[in-house]
PDB file of C-alpha atoms (C1' of nucleotides) in Angstrom:
ATOM      1  CA  MET A 161     173.056  31.088 101.826  1.00 64.00           C
ATOM      2  CA  GLY A 162     173.874  34.506 102.179  1.00 81.00           C
ATOM      3  CA  LEU A 163     176.093  37.299 104.244  1.00 86.00           C
ATOM      4  CA  SER A 164     173.724  37.066 106.784  1.00 88.00           C
ATOM      5  CA  ASP A 165     174.202  32.975 107.254  1.00 89.00           C
ATOM      6  CA  THR A 166     177.552  33.153 106.829  1.00 91.00           C
ATOM      7  CA  LEU A 167     177.797  35.972 109.873  1.00 93.00           C
ATOM      8  CA  LYS A 168     175.631  34.085 111.736  1.00 94.00           C
ATOM      9  CA  ALA A 169     177.266  30.914 111.672  1.00 94.00           C
ATOM     10  CA  ILE A 170     181.317  32.068 112.458  1.00 94.00           C
ATOM     11  CA  ASN A 171     179.481  34.055 115.257  1.00 95.00           C
ATOM     12  CA  ASP A 172     180.055  31.494 117.987  1.00 96.00           C
ATOM     13  CA  PRO A 173     183.268  30.424 119.192  1.00 96.00           C
ATOM     14  CA  VAL A 174     182.263  26.684 119.041  1.00 97.00           C
ATOM     15  CA  ARG A 175     181.742  27.110 115.325  1.00 97.00           C
ATOM     16  CA  ARG A 176     184.956  29.067 114.838  1.00 95.00           C
ATOM     17  CA  ALA A 177     186.583  26.087 116.501  1.00 96.00           C
ATOM     18  CA  ILE A 178     185.292  23.602 114.218  1.00 97.00           C
ATOM     19  CA  LEU A 179     186.232  25.415 111.304  1.00 95.00           C
ATOM     20  CA  GLU A 180     189.753  25.612 112.567  1.00 94.00           C
ATOM     21  CA  PHE A 181     189.732  22.108 113.572  1.00 96.00           C
ATOM     22  CA  LEU A 182     188.264  21.063 109.851  1.00 95.00           C
ATOM     23  CA  LYS A 183     191.270  22.918 108.538  1.00 92.00           C
ATOM     24  CA  GLN A 184     193.401  20.505 109.395  1.00 93.00           C
ATOM     25  CA  GLY A 185     191.609  17.831 107.652  1.00 95.00           C
ATOM     26  CA  ASP A 186     188.059  16.530 107.346  1.00 97.00           C
ATOM     27  CA  ALA A 187     187.014  14.206 110.475  1.00 97.00           C
ATOM     28  CA  SER A 188     183.799  12.729 111.604  1.00 97.00           C
ATOM     29  CA  ALA A 189     180.896  14.352 113.800  1.00 97.00           C
ATOM     30  CA  GLY A 190     182.046  11.942 116.653  1.00 97.00           C
ATOM     31  CA  THR A 191     186.023  13.209 116.229  1.00 97.00           C
ATOM     32  CA  ILE A 192     184.717  16.567 116.149  1.00 98.00           C
ATOM     33  CA  ALA A 193     182.400  16.569 119.349  1.00 97.00           C
ATOM     34  CA  ASP A 194     185.395  14.959 121.240  1.00 96.00           C
ATOM     35  CA  GLN A 195     187.266  18.155 120.941  1.00 97.00           C
ATOM     36  CA  PHE A 196     184.401  20.130 122.902  1.00 97.00           C
ATOM     37  CA  ASP A 197     183.226  20.129 126.575  1.00 96.00           C
ATOM     38  CA  LEU A 198     179.761  19.572 124.785  1.00 97.00           C
ATOM     39  CA  THR A 199     177.562  16.947 124.397  1.00 97.00           C
ATOM     40  CA  GLN A 200     177.401  15.239 120.973  1.00 97.00           C
ATOM     41  CA  ALA A 201     174.024  16.580 120.285  1.00 97.00           C
ATOM     42  CA  THR A 202     174.860  20.145 120.765  1.00 98.00           C
ATOM     43  CA  VAL A 203     177.993  19.862 118.534  1.00 98.00           C
ATOM     44  CA  SER A 204     175.550  18.234 115.547  1.00 98.00           C
ATOM     45  CA  TYR A 205     173.383  21.542 116.260  1.00 98.00           C
ATOM     46  CA  HIS A 206     176.660  23.495 115.434  1.00 98.00           C
ATOM     47  CA  LEU A 207     177.504  21.533 112.528  1.00 98.00           C
ATOM     48  CA  LYS A 208     174.061  21.606 111.218  1.00 97.00           C
ATOM     49  CA  LEU A 209     174.010  25.507 111.357  1.00 97.00           C
ATOM     50  CA  LEU A 210     177.714  25.392 109.499  1.00 97.00           C
ATOM     51  CA  ARG A 211     176.070  23.096 106.657  1.00 96.00           C
ATOM     52  CA  GLN A 212     173.168  25.404 106.138  1.00 94.00           C
ATOM     53  CA  ALA A 213     175.602  28.239 105.725  1.00 94.00           C
ATOM     54  CA  GLU A 214     177.210  25.921 103.372  1.00 94.00           C
ATOM     55  CA  LEU A 215     180.775  26.380 105.080  1.00 95.00           C
ATOM     56  CA  ILE A 216     180.994  22.801 105.574  1.00 96.00           C
ATOM     57  CA  THR A 217     179.821  19.499 103.171  1.00 96.00           C
ATOM     58  CA  VAL A 218     179.073  16.210 104.347  1.00 96.00           C
ATOM     59  CA  LYS A 219     179.675  12.991 102.943  1.00 95.00           C
ATOM     60  CA  LYS A 220     178.916   9.662 104.429  1.00 93.00           C
ATOM     61  CA  ASP A 221     181.621   6.654 104.737  1.00 91.00           C
ATOM     62  CA  LYS A 222     180.109   3.576 106.797  1.00 89.00           C
ATOM     63  CA  ASN A 223     178.157   4.894 109.300  1.00 90.00           C
ATOM     64  CA  PHE A 224     180.157   7.724 109.824  1.00 96.00           C
ATOM     65  CA  VAL A 225     179.369  11.341 108.814  1.00 97.00           C
ATOM     66  CA  ILE A 226     182.611  13.267 107.432  1.00 97.00           C
ATOM     67  CA  TYR A 227     182.725  17.001 107.492  1.00 97.00           C
ATOM     68  CA  HIS A 228     184.893  18.757 105.325  1.00 96.00           C
ATOM     69  CA  LEU A 229     185.586  22.613 105.018  1.00 95.00           C
ATOM     70  CA  SER A 230     183.916  24.467 102.449  1.00 92.00           C
ATOM     71  CA  ALA A 231     185.607  27.841 102.679  1.00 81.00           C
ATOM     72  CA  SER A 232     184.883  29.373  99.276  1.00 80.00           C
ATOM     73  CA  VAL A 233     181.531  30.613 100.827  1.00 78.00           C
ATOM     74  CA  PHE A 234     183.634  33.534 102.800  1.00 82.00           C
ATOM     75  CA  GLU A 235     183.458  35.174  99.303  1.00 78.00           C
ATOM     76  CA  ASP A 236     180.482  36.973 100.166  1.00 78.00           C
ATOM     77  CA  LEU A 237     181.851  38.157 103.361  1.00 83.00           C
ATOM     78  CA  LEU A 238     185.252  39.411 101.747  1.00 81.00           C
ATOM     79  CA  ALA A 239     183.174  41.148  99.341  1.00 80.00           C
ATOM     80  CA  TRP A 240     181.164  42.812 102.072  1.00 83.00           C
ATOM     81  CA  LEU A 241     183.969  43.647 104.331  1.00 81.00           C
ATOM     82  CA  TYR A 242     185.773  45.625 100.968  1.00 79.00           C
ATOM     83  CA  THR A 243     182.031  47.307 100.672  1.00 78.00           C
ATOM     84  CA  ILE A 244     182.699  48.705 104.265  1.00 79.00           C
ATOM     85  CA  GLY A 245     186.322  49.280 104.300  1.00 67.00           C
ATOM     86  CA  GLY A 246     187.817  48.456 101.321  1.00 59.00           C
ATOM     87  CA  THR A 247     188.284  52.116 100.332  1.00 47.00           C
ATOM     88  CA  PRO A 248     190.587  54.015 102.070  1.00 42.00           C
ATOM     89  CA  HIS A 249     189.241  56.010 104.999  1.00 41.00           C
ATOM     90  CA  ASP A 250     190.692  58.205 107.408  1.00 41.00           C
ATOM     91  CA  ASN A 251     191.006  56.087 110.568  1.00 41.00           C
TER      92      ASN A 251
ATOM     93  CA  MET B 629     188.102  44.716 121.223  1.00 64.00           C
ATOM     94  CA  GLY B 630     188.828  41.336 119.570  1.00 82.00           C
ATOM     95  CA  LEU B 631     187.825  39.038 116.627  1.00 87.00           C
ATOM     96  CA  SER B 632     185.044  37.847 118.480  1.00 89.00           C
ATOM     97  CA  ASP B 633     183.439  41.379 119.383  1.00 90.00           C
ATOM     98  CA  THR B 634     183.999  42.503 115.939  1.00 92.00           C
ATOM     99  CA  LEU B 635     181.952  39.572 114.452  1.00 93.00           C
ATOM    100  CA  LYS B 636     179.192  40.079 116.991  1.00 94.00           C
ATOM    101  CA  ALA B 637     178.906  43.929 115.982  1.00 94.00           C
ATOM    102  CA  ILE B 638     178.614  42.791 112.384  1.00 94.00           C
ATOM    103  CA  ASN B 639     176.146  39.946 113.266  1.00 95.00           C
ATOM    104  CA  ASP B 640     173.005  41.905 113.022  1.00 96.00           C
ATOM    105  CA  PRO B 641     171.296  43.404 110.198  1.00 95.00           C
ATOM    106  CA  VAL B 642     170.760  46.663 111.769  1.00 97.00           C
ATOM    107  CA  ARG B 643     174.368  47.483 112.911  1.00 97.00           C
ATOM    108  CA  ARG B 644     175.589  46.358 109.325  1.00 95.00           C
ATOM    109  CA  ALA B 645     173.225  48.997 107.595  1.00 96.00           C
ATOM    110  CA  ILE B 646     174.592  51.419 110.182  1.00 97.00           C
ATOM    111  CA  LEU B 647     178.056  50.809 109.122  1.00 95.00           C
ATOM    112  CA  GLU B 648     176.685  51.169 105.604  1.00 94.00           C
ATOM    113  CA  PHE B 649     175.207  54.357 106.090  1.00 96.00           C
ATOM    114  CA  LEU B 650     178.313  55.784 107.961  1.00 96.00           C
ATOM    115  CA  LYS B 651     180.214  54.668 104.869  1.00 92.00           C
ATOM    116  CA  GLN B 652     178.469  57.495 103.062  1.00 93.00           C
ATOM    117  CA  GLY B 653     179.641  60.138 105.703  1.00 95.00           C
ATOM    118  CA  ASP B 654     179.337  61.066 109.499  1.00 97.00           C
ATOM    119  CA  ALA B 655     175.927  61.265 110.989  1.00 97.00           C
ATOM    120  CA  SER B 656     174.482  62.322 114.272  1.00 97.00           C
ATOM    121  CA  ALA B 657     172.696  59.574 116.675  1.00 97.00           C
ATOM    122  CA  GLY B 658     169.386  61.233 115.679  1.00 97.00           C
ATOM    123  CA  THR B 659     170.115  61.122 112.259  1.00 97.00           C
ATOM    124  CA  ILE B 660     170.938  57.545 112.165  1.00 98.00           C
ATOM    125  CA  ALA B 661     167.815  56.593 114.255  1.00 97.00           C
ATOM    126  CA  ASP B 662     165.794  58.286 111.696  1.00 97.00           C
ATOM    127  CA  GLN B 663     167.278  55.523 109.307  1.00 96.00           C
ATOM    128  CA  PHE B 664     164.918  53.008 111.293  1.00 97.00           C
ATOM    129  CA  ASP B 665     161.861  51.735 112.252  1.00 96.00           C
ATOM    130  CA  LEU B 666     163.124  51.540 115.690  1.00 97.00           C
ATOM    131  CA  THR B 667     163.162  53.613 118.561  1.00 97.00           C
ATOM    132  CA  GLN B 668     165.914  56.198 119.369  1.00 97.00           C
ATOM    133  CA  ALA B 669     166.757  53.787 122.319  1.00 97.00           C
ATOM    134  CA  THR B 670     167.170  50.759 120.469  1.00 98.00           C
ATOM    135  CA  VAL B 671     169.478  52.669 118.008  1.00 98.00           C
ATOM    136  CA  SER B 672     171.225  53.985 120.626  1.00 98.00           C
ATOM    137  CA  TYR B 673     171.885  50.535 122.020  1.00 98.00           C
ATOM    138  CA  HIS B 674     173.055  49.287 118.559  1.00 98.00           C
ATOM    139  CA  LEU B 675     175.597  52.186 118.551  1.00 98.00           C
ATOM    140  CA  LYS B 676     176.903  51.629 121.461  1.00 97.00           C
ATOM    141  CA  LEU B 677     177.712  47.887 120.550  1.00 97.00           C
ATOM    142  CA  LEU B 678     179.442  48.896 117.713  1.00 97.00           C
ATOM    143  CA  ARG B 679     181.270  51.700 119.662  1.00 96.00           C
ATOM    144  CA  GLN B 680     182.487  49.000 121.968  1.00 95.00           C
ATOM    145  CA  ALA B 681     183.497  47.037 118.808  1.00 95.00           C
ATOM    146  CA  GLU B 682     185.725  49.913 118.052  1.00 94.00           C
ATOM    147  CA  LEU B 683     183.799  50.015 114.718  1.00 95.00           C
ATOM    148  CA  ILE B 684     182.689  53.509 115.179  1.00 97.00           C
ATOM    149  CA  THR B 685     184.355  56.415 116.684  1.00 96.00           C
ATOM    150  CA  VAL B 686     182.419  59.106 118.348  1.00 96.00           C
ATOM    151  CA  LYS B 687     182.827  63.053 118.410  1.00 95.00           C
ATOM    152  CA  LYS B 688     180.588  65.735 120.074  1.00 93.00           C
ATOM    153  CA  ASP B 689     179.460  68.671 118.182  1.00 91.00           C
ATOM    154  CA  LYS B 690     177.111  71.025 120.261  1.00 88.00           C
ATOM    155  CA  ASN B 691     174.418  68.630 121.545  1.00 90.00           C
ATOM    156  CA  PHE B 692     175.012  66.322 118.908  1.00 96.00           C
ATOM    157  CA  VAL B 693     177.107  63.084 118.984  1.00 97.00           C
ATOM    158  CA  ILE B 694     178.541  62.465 115.702  1.00 97.00           C
ATOM    159  CA  TYR B 695     179.322  58.783 114.445  1.00 97.00           C
ATOM    160  CA  HIS B 696     182.233  58.069 112.167  1.00 96.00           C
ATOM    161  CA  LEU B 697     182.913  54.800 110.796  1.00 95.00           C
ATOM    162  CA  SER B 698     186.202  53.332 111.737  1.00 92.00           C
ATOM    163  CA  ALA B 699     187.034  50.165 109.212  1.00 82.00           C
ATOM    164  CA  SER B 700     190.435  49.504 110.296  1.00 81.00           C
ATOM    165  CA  VAL B 701     188.883  47.022 112.896  1.00 79.00           C
ATOM    166  CA  PHE B 702     187.927  44.599 110.344  1.00 82.00           C
ATOM    167  CA  GLU B 703     191.834  43.693 109.605  1.00 78.00           C
ATOM    168  CA  ASP B 704     191.576  40.947 112.577  1.00 79.00           C
ATOM    169  CA  LEU B 705     188.477  39.191 110.838  1.00 83.00           C
ATOM    170  CA  LEU B 706     190.197  39.463 107.410  1.00 82.00           C
ATOM    171  CA  ALA B 707     193.652  37.667 108.960  1.00 81.00           C
ATOM    172  CA  TRP B 708     190.838  34.948 110.661  1.00 84.00           C
ATOM    173  CA  LEU B 709     189.161  34.643 107.229  1.00 82.00           C
ATOM    174  CA  TYR B 710     192.633  34.026 105.640  1.00 80.00           C
ATOM    175  CA  THR B 711     193.455  31.896 108.513  1.00 79.00           C
ATOM    176  CA  ILE B 712     190.303  29.629 107.294  1.00 80.00           C
ATOM    177  CA  GLY B 713     190.192  30.139 103.729  1.00 68.00           C
ATOM    178  CA  GLY B 714     193.396  31.673 102.711  1.00 58.00           C
ATOM    179  CA  THR B 715     195.460  28.206 101.547  1.00 47.00           C
ATOM    180  CA  PRO B 716     194.066  26.902  98.660  1.00 42.00           C
ATOM    181  CA  HIS B 717     191.588  24.137  99.712  1.00 41.00           C
ATOM    182  CA  ASP B 718     189.841  21.468  97.093  1.00 41.00           C
ATOM    183  CA  ASN B 719     186.405  23.251  97.619  1.00 41.00           C
TER     184      ASN B 719
ATOM    185  C1'  DC C1002     167.004 -10.109 111.509  1.00 78.96           C
ATOM    186  C1'  DA C1003     169.018  -8.626 115.930  1.00 78.96           C
ATOM    187  C1'  DG C1004     172.045  -5.809 118.521  1.00 78.96           C
ATOM    188  C1'  DG C1005     175.713  -2.068 118.055  1.00 78.96           C
ATOM    189  C1'  DT C1006     177.698   2.096 117.235  1.00 78.96           C
ATOM    190  C1'  DA C1007     177.085   6.525 115.118  1.00 78.96           C
ATOM    191  C1'  DT C1008     174.545  10.398 114.130  1.00 78.96           C
ATOM    192  C1'  DT C1009     170.545  13.327 114.209  1.00 78.96           C
ATOM    193  C1'  DT C1010     165.859  15.242 115.744  1.00 78.96           C
ATOM    194  C1'  DA C1011     162.500  16.921 119.521  1.00 78.96           C
ATOM    195  C1'  DG C1012     161.511  19.158 123.094  1.00 78.96           C
ATOM    196  C1'  DA C1013     162.291  21.820 127.296  1.00 78.96           C
ATOM    197  C1'  DA C1014     165.550  24.577 130.059  1.00 78.96           C
ATOM    198  C1'  DA C1015     168.865  28.230 130.487  1.00 78.96           C
ATOM    199  C1'  DA C1016     171.448  31.880 128.554  1.00 78.96           C
ATOM    200  C1'  DA C1017     172.268  36.093 125.599  1.00 78.96           C
ATOM    201  C1'  DT C1018     170.591  39.562 122.579  1.00 78.96           C
ATOM    202  C1'  DA C1019     166.954  43.028 120.929  1.00 78.96           C
ATOM    203  C1'  DT C1020     163.514  45.797 121.928  1.00 78.96           C
ATOM    204  C1'  DC C1021     160.202  48.926 124.070  1.00 78.96           C
ATOM    205  C1'  DT C1022     158.743  52.670 127.865  1.00 78.96           C
ATOM    206  C1'  DA C1023     160.197  55.933 130.748  1.00 78.96           C
ATOM    207  C1'  DT C1024     163.808  58.465 133.165  1.00 78.96           C
ATOM    208  C1'  DA C1025     167.890  60.573 133.329  1.00 78.96           C
ATOM    209  C1'  DT C1026     171.832  63.156 131.841  1.00 78.96           C
ATOM    210  C1'  DA C1027     174.279  66.860 129.406  1.00 78.96           C
ATOM    211  C1'  DG C1028     174.645  70.671 126.989  1.00 78.96           C
ATOM    212  C1'  DA C1029     172.598  74.962 124.172  1.00 78.96           C
ATOM    213  C1'  DT C1030     169.347  78.898 123.914  1.00 78.96           C
ATOM    214  C1'  DT C1031     165.974  82.059 125.858  1.00 78.96           C
TER     215       DT C1031
ATOM    216  C1'  DA D1017     167.799  79.583 135.751  1.00 78.96           C
ATOM    217  C1'  DA D1018     164.230  77.658 133.013  1.00 78.96           C
ATOM    218  C1'  DT D1019     163.384  75.056 129.014  1.00 78.96           C
ATOM    219  C1'  DC D1020     164.461  72.577 125.444  1.00 78.96           C
ATOM    220  C1'  DT D1021     166.611  69.492 122.312  1.00 78.96           C
ATOM    221  C1'  DA D1022     169.728  65.478 121.590  1.00 78.96           C
ATOM    222  C1'  DT D1023     171.215  61.277 123.463  1.00 78.96           C
ATOM    223  C1'  DA D1024     172.165  57.691 126.826  1.00 78.96           C
ATOM    224  C1'  DT D1025     170.673  54.664 130.820  1.00 78.96           C
ATOM    225  C1'  DA D1026     167.284  51.763 133.383  1.00 78.96           C
ATOM    226  C1'  DG D1027     164.549  48.227 133.866  1.00 78.96           C
ATOM    227  C1'  DA D1028     161.043  44.952 132.078  1.00 78.96           C
ATOM    228  C1'  DT D1029     159.452  41.988 128.122  1.00 78.96           C
ATOM    229  C1'  DA D1030     160.176  39.303 123.920  1.00 78.96           C
ATOM    230  C1'  DT D1031     162.604  36.693 121.094  1.00 78.96           C
ATOM    231  C1'  DT D1032     166.512  34.265 119.903  1.00 78.96           C
ATOM    232  C1'  DT D1033     170.160  31.336 120.428  1.00 78.96           C
ATOM    233  C1'  DT D1034     172.571  27.756 123.020  1.00 78.96           C
ATOM    234  C1'  DT D1035     172.459  23.909 125.389  1.00 78.96           C
ATOM    235  C1'  DC D1036     171.025  19.551 127.558  1.00 78.96           C
ATOM    236  C1'  DT D1037     168.272  15.039 128.242  1.00 78.96           C
ATOM    237  C1'  DA D1038     165.573  11.208 125.912  1.00 78.96           C
ATOM    238  C1'  DA D1039     164.232   9.060 121.691  1.00 78.96           C
ATOM    239  C1'  DA D1040     164.773   8.393 116.688  1.00 78.96           C
ATOM    240  C1'  DT D1041     166.851   7.120 112.634  1.00 78.96           C
ATOM    241  C1'  DA D1042     170.444   5.297 109.827  1.00 78.96           C
ATOM    242  C1'  DC D1043     173.435   2.135 108.737  1.00 78.96           C
ATOM    243  C1'  DC D1044     176.529  -1.657 110.084  1.00 78.96           C
ATOM    244  C1'  DT D1045     177.926  -6.462 111.532  1.00 78.96           C
ATOM    245  C1'  DG D1046     177.443 -10.933 113.297  1.00 78.96           C
TER     246       DG D1046
END
DNA sequence: CAGGTATTTAGAAAAATATCTATATAGATT
DNA sequence: AATCTATATAGATATTTTTCTAAATACCTG
């Protein structure tokens, strides 16, 4: 919902890989889980966090749950980054 | 050193507050610690993580350790964000 | 409706992170 | 040199996060 959730969501290599995978197109929970050497339950947990951070959206198709990247939420993060690093500073 | 370290470093409200505080100007470890309701040792721990992520740099002055914001490291993070969210996508 | 497939949830264990107190170090001052 | 001041480190505990196994839910198909 806020910056904190966005940061928490992307502060994990598995979740970043999920986002990168979804960049190539929508996919079901099972297909996503197959990408990792983790149980499906664990991947489902990561998907939940990404959903809560609104970085992905869900749609049902038959008994599949299809996930879709929703990158617009990064705007808050970008705004914060510009707050910190936006103005020229002598690095 | 990489994206992972940058994200880990900013994935904590205390550390983000430290960065925001340093945005206003350099400050000593003690001055920074005074900003928080935490022990000096705890703040020192956070400063160490920020240092390791190269988000801040250090300089000694008498027996003070002066911290300085070094925002250029956000570039990797920005690059990754554009990887995910850069190309128009139907959100 | 019975069985099957896909996914989520619950609960426990493991791993990582944050915090504290107490102590150490380093440099400055008397 | 003794002491004081600022900061860092060590070790213990607490909290949070990740992961697993097992069970539950949900929906589809015969």
